[in-house]
Coordinates of C-alpha atoms in Angstrom, one line a residue:
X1 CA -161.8 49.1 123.9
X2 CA -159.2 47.4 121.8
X3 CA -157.7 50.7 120.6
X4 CA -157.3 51.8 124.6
X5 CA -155.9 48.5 125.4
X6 CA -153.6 48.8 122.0
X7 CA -152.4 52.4 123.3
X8 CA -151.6 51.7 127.1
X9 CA -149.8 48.4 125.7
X10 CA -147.9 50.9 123.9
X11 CA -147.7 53.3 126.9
X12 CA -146.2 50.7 128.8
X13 CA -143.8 49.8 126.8
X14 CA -142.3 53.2 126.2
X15 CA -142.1 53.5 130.0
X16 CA -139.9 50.7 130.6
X17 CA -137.6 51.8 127.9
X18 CA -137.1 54.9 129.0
X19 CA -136.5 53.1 132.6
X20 CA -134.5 50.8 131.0
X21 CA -132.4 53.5 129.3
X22 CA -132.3 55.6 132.3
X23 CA -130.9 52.9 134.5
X24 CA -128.4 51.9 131.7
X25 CA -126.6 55.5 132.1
X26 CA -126.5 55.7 135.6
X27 CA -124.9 52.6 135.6
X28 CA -122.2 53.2 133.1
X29 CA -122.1 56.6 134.8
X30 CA -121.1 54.8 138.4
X31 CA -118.8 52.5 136.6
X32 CA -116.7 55.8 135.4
X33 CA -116.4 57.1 138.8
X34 CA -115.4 53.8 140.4
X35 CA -112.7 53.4 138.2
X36 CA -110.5 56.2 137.0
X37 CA -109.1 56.9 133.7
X38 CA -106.8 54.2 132.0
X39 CA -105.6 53.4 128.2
X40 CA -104.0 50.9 127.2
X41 CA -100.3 51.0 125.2
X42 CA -101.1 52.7 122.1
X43 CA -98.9 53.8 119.5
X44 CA -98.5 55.2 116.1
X45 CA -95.7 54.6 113.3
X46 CA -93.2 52.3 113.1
X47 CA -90.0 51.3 113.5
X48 CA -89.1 49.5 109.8
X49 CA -91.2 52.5 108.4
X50 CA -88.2 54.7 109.8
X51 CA -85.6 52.0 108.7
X52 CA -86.6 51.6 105.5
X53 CA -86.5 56.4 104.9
X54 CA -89.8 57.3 105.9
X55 CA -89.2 60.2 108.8
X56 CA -92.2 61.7 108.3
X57 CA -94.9 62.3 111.1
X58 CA -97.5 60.4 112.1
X59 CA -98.9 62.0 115.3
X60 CA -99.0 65.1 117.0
X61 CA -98.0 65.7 120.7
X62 CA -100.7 68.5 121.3
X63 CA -103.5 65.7 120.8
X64 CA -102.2 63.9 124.4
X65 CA -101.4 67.3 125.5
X66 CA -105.0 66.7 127.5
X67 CA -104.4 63.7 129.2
X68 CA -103.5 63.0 132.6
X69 CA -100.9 60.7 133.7
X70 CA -99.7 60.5 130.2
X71 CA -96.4 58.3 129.7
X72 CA -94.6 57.9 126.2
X73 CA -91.9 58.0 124.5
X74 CA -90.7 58.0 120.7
X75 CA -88.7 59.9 118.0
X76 CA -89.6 63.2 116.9
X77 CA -90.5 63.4 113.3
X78 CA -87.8 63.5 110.4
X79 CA -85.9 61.8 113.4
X80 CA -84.7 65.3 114.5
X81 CA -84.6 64.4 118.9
X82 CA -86.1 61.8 121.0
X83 CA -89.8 61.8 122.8
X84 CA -89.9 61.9 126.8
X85 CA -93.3 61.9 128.7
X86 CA -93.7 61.6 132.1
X87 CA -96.4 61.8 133.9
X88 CA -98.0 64.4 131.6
X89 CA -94.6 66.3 131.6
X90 CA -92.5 66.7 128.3
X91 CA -88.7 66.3 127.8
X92 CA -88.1 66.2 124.3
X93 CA -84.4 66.6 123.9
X94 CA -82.8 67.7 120.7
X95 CA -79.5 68.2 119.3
X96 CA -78.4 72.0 119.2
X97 CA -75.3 73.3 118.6
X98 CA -73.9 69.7 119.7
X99 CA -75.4 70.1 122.6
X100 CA -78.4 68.8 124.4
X101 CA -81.5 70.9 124.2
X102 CA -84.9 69.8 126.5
X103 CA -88.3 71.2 125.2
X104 CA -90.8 71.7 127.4
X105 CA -93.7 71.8 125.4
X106 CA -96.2 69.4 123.4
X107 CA -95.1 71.0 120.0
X108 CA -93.1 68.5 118.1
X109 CA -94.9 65.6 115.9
X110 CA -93.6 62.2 116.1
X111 CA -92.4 59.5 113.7
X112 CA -93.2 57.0 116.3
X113 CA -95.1 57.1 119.2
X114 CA -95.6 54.5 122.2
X115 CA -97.5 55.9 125.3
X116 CA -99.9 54.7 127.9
X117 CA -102.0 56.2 131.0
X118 CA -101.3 55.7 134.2
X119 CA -102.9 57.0 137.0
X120 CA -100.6 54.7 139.8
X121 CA -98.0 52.2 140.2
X122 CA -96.9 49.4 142.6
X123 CA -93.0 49.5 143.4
X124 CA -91.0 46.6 143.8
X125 CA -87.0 46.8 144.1
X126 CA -85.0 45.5 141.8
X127 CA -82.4 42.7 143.2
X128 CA -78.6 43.6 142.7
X129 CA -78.2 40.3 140.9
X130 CA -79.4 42.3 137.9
X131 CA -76.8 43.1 135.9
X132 CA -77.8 42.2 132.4
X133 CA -80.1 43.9 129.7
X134 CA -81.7 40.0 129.8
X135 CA -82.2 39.5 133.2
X136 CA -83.8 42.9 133.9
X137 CA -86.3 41.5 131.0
X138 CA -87.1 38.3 132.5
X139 CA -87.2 40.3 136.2
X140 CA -90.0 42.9 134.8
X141 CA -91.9 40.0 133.2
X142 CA -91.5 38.1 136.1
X143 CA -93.0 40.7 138.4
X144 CA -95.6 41.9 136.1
X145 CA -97.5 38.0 136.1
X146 CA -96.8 38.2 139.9
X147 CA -99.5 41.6 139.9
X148 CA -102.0 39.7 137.1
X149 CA -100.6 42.1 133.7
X150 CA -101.4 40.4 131.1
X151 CA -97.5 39.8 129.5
X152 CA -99.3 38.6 126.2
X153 CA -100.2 42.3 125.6
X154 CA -97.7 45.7 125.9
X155 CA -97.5 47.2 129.2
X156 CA -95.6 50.2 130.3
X157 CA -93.1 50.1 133.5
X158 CA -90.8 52.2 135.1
X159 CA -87.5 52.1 136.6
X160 CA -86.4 54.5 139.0
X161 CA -83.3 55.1 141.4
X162 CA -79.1 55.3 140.9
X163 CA -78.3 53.7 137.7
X164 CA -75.0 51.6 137.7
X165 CA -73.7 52.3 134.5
X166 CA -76.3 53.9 131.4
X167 CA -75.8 54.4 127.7
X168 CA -77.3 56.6 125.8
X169 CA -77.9 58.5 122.3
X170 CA -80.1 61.8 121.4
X171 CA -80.8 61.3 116.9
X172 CA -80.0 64.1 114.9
X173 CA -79.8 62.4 111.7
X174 CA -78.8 64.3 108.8
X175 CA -81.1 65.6 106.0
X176 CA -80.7 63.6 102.7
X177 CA -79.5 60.6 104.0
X178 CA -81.0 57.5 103.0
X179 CA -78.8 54.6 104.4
X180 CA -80.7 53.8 107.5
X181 CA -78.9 51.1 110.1
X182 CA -79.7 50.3 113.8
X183 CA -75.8 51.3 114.4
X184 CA -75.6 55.0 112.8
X185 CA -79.5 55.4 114.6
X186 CA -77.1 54.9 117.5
X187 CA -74.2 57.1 116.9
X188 CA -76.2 60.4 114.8
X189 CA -76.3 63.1 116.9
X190 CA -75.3 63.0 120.6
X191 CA -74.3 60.2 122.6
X192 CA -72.8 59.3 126.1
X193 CA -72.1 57.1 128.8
X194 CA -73.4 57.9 132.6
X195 CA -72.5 56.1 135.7
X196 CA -73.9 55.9 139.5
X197 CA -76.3 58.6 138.2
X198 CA -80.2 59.2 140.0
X199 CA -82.3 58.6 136.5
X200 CA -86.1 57.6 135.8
X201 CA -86.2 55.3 133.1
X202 CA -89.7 54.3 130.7
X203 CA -90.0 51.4 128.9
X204 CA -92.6 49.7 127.2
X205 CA -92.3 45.6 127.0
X206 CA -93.5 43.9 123.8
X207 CA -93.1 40.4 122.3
X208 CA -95.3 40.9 119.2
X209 CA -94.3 44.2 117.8
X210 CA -90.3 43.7 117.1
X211 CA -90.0 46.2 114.2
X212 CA -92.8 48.2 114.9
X213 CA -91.4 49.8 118.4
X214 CA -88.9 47.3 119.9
X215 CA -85.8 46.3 117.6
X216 CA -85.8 43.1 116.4
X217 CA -83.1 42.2 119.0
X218 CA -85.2 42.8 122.4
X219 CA -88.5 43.0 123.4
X220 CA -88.1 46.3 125.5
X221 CA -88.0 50.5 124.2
X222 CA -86.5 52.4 127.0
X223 CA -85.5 55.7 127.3
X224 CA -85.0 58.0 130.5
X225 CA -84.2 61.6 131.5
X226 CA -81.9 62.4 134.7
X227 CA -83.2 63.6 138.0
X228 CA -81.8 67.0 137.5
X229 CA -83.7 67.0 134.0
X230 CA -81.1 68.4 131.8
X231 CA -80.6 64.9 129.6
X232 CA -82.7 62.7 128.6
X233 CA -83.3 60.8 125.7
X234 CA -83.0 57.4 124.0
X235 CA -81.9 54.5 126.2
X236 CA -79.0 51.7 124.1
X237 CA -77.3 50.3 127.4
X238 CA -78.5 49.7 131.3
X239 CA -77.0 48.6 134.3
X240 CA -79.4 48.9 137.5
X241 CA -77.4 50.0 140.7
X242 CA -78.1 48.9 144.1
X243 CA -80.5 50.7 144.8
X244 CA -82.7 50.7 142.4
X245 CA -87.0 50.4 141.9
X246 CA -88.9 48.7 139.3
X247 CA -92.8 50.6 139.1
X248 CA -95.6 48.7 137.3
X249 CA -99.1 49.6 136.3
X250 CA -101.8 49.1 139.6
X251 CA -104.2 46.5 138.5
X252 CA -107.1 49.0 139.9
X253 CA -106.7 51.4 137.8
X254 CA -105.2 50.1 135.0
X255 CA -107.3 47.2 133.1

């Protein structure tokens, strides 16, 4: 008798584990479908890595190349053209021939890498008494705590519509140099001026990682690509215009 009782104890036991475990995965299994896929702001390299010589990679595009509703952006490794995602979509523009080249493709590896997915946004226009690099910062972290983002932690945003004025630069930096400054970052390669022009613009806002992918002078990384998509690249300058849209992560779907 007390060897049965010993093995239906056991018996027992099993069976409510196996319940147990059973109800555990479907569980986990409805939480998935109720809630589509998100990631947080990830990146890889660093900003004082570049500054201080070190081009070299330290990711490869065709690892996102999977992911939906992939935004990102960066510098291509040996600092040889700027990363654009949107939405999944590539636009990494390069300097050929002194002029602007866009590639298509998830081919390139990255010195640094900032990128986030997400699945939907919520729009809010941007008031036309923006008119200052500051004020648009204190506007997105403004808006952001008004939807619940957590400002203590990097988020992604966009900013789409006609841009007032816009300053840009694509890096092309030349092999063997060693002297690395914000200003010659700026002016290697290709760089311009655009004004009144249609233009989607990522950014990813920051207050703890100056150095690693803001500059130690703000606590955004912009960059943008046109409507027409034949420029994009690394944002230095921004004016909003009139009529322009400010696009932050939906709190349902991005957690």
């Amino acid at each position: 008798m007390t060897s049965g009782k010993s093995t239906y104890q056991i018996t027992i036991k099993n069976s409510l584990g196996y319940i147990l475990g059973i109800s555990f995965l479907l569980l986990a299994s409805c939480k998935e479908v109720q809630h589509p896929s998100y990631q947080k702001v990830a990146h890889s390299g660093a900003l004082r890595t570049i500054m201080s010589g070190d081009l070299s990679a330290t990711a490869s595009l065709d690892t996102l190349a999977a992911k939906d509703h992939l935004y990102a952006l960066g510098a291509v490794a040996q600092l040889e053209g700027e990363i654009q995602i949107f939405d999944g979509t590539p636009f990494i523009s390069s300097v050929n021939e002194n002029e602007v080249a866009i590639d298509p493709e998830f081919s390139k590896k990255a010195a640094l890498l900032v990128y986030a997915v997400v699945p939907s946004w919520k729009e809010t226009k941007i008031p036309t008494t923006i008119s200052t690099q500051e004020a648009l910062e204190a506007f997105i972290i403004e808006t952001a705590a008004s939807l619940k983002i957590d400002t203590n932690v990097p988020f992604p945003f966009l900013i789409e519509g006609n841009a007032s004025s816009l300053s840009w630069h694509i890096i092309d930096w030349p092999e063997g140099d060693t002297e690395h400054t914000h200003q010659k970052h700026k002016e290697s390669g290709l760089n311009g001026f655009l004004a009144d022009t249609e233009v989607s613009v990522l950014g990813f806002y920051s207050d703890k990682h100056k150095g690693v992918f803001t500059h130690h002078s703000t606590n955004l990384h912009m960059h943008f690509k046109t409507k027409d998509c034949l420029l994009a690249g690394h944002l230095d300058g921004f004016t909003p215009g009139s009529k322009m849209f400010l696009k932050l992560p939906k709190q349902d779907t991005y957690k």
